[in-house]
Amino acid sequence: MIKVGIIGTGIMGAGHARFIKAHVPDAKVVALADIDAKRVADLAAELGTVELQTDDPEKLMNDPNVDAVIIVSPDPLHVAHLRLGIKSGKHILCEKPIATTLEDARAIAKEIGDYEKKVGKKMINFGFMRRFDPGYREVRRLIATGEYGAPLFVRAICRNTDSGNITSSGLFTNIAIHDFDIYRWLFKSEWESVQGIYPNRSGDSPEGLADPLIIIGKLKNGVTLVEDVFAFGQYGYDTQVEVVCENGSLRIGIHGDVAISANFEAGVNKGGKMDTNWMKKFEPSYIAELQAWAQEIKTGVVNPDFATAEDALIANESAALGVASVSK
């Protein structure tokens, strides 16, 4: 049984804990760390397996009863907590982003690379969970068959209902960072260019926030992305993707199902009630990711679909290209 500690018990940390309890039989959550003692206590009571409750991430990381740690703390703390993870020698799953600045991202990615080279194995994975999403995996499989010809371009939307205290640059570095990673993975190509364009600003977005955002990106293999990112869309959580190929369209709908339009037959995605945030929409992705992580720890066999520190750094670098394009 893998004994897991979680640093951060907000929506993400609590979600990971519940998914482990319900869907990962090889693991259990034994430790929680957060500055909010009540939130820790409430989650611990719900789980029924927690032996350590603390406001000190270092105490959790160094607890000999903890085998592996999930870092879901606020983004600016990821680097410090990753360094604790390196010192501890434990298996780590860190939520994106790897860091909030490019300088820090490059520094910690190098430290992780040096550490893993020294110990001779991969110890730190990053939570780009769309790599484990059934819809994206099915589209990747369909592209690989060649049945619909070569992929040409992608039309995508990512619209949140409430993105909290996000900044204008955060639309690139916090929200769209998932897209910068998933399309590298999906099309097996690197980003050549990323550009942002601002349409009319929404009156429902916080004062001073440039929202929504249009992203135009091009991969080195020629596949081009056009995506809108909306931090404060008010009608429901909406993430959809259409990959247009030479002989067909592959569409991931709001509920994750894949609709194929080809041979003059139009595929239709499911409709119905929308989610309020990403946790429900991507629940299957998080569960599959956690199951794969537990399996990797248990067997020692590296899962190639996990994002590495290098992948996480590239996502940050791609987001930085977008930020720079709107800062000129």
Coordinates of C-alpha atoms in Angstrom, one line a residue, residues 201-212 231-234:
R201 CA -13.2 42.7 -23.0
S202 CA -16.0 41.1 -20.9
G203 CA -17.7 43.4 -18.5
D204 CA -18.1 40.4 -16.1
S205 CA -14.3 40.0 -15.7
P206 CA -12.5 41.7 -12.8
E207 CA -11.4 45.3 -13.3
G208 CA -8.0 45.4 -15.1
L209 CA -8.1 41.8 -16.3
A210 CA -7.6 41.3 -20.1
D211 CA -10.2 38.6 -20.6
P212 CA -11.0 36.8 -22.9
A231 CA -11.3 33.2 -17.4
F232 CA -14.8 34.5 -16.3
G233 CA -17.3 33.1 -18.7
Q234 CA -20.6 33.1 -16.9

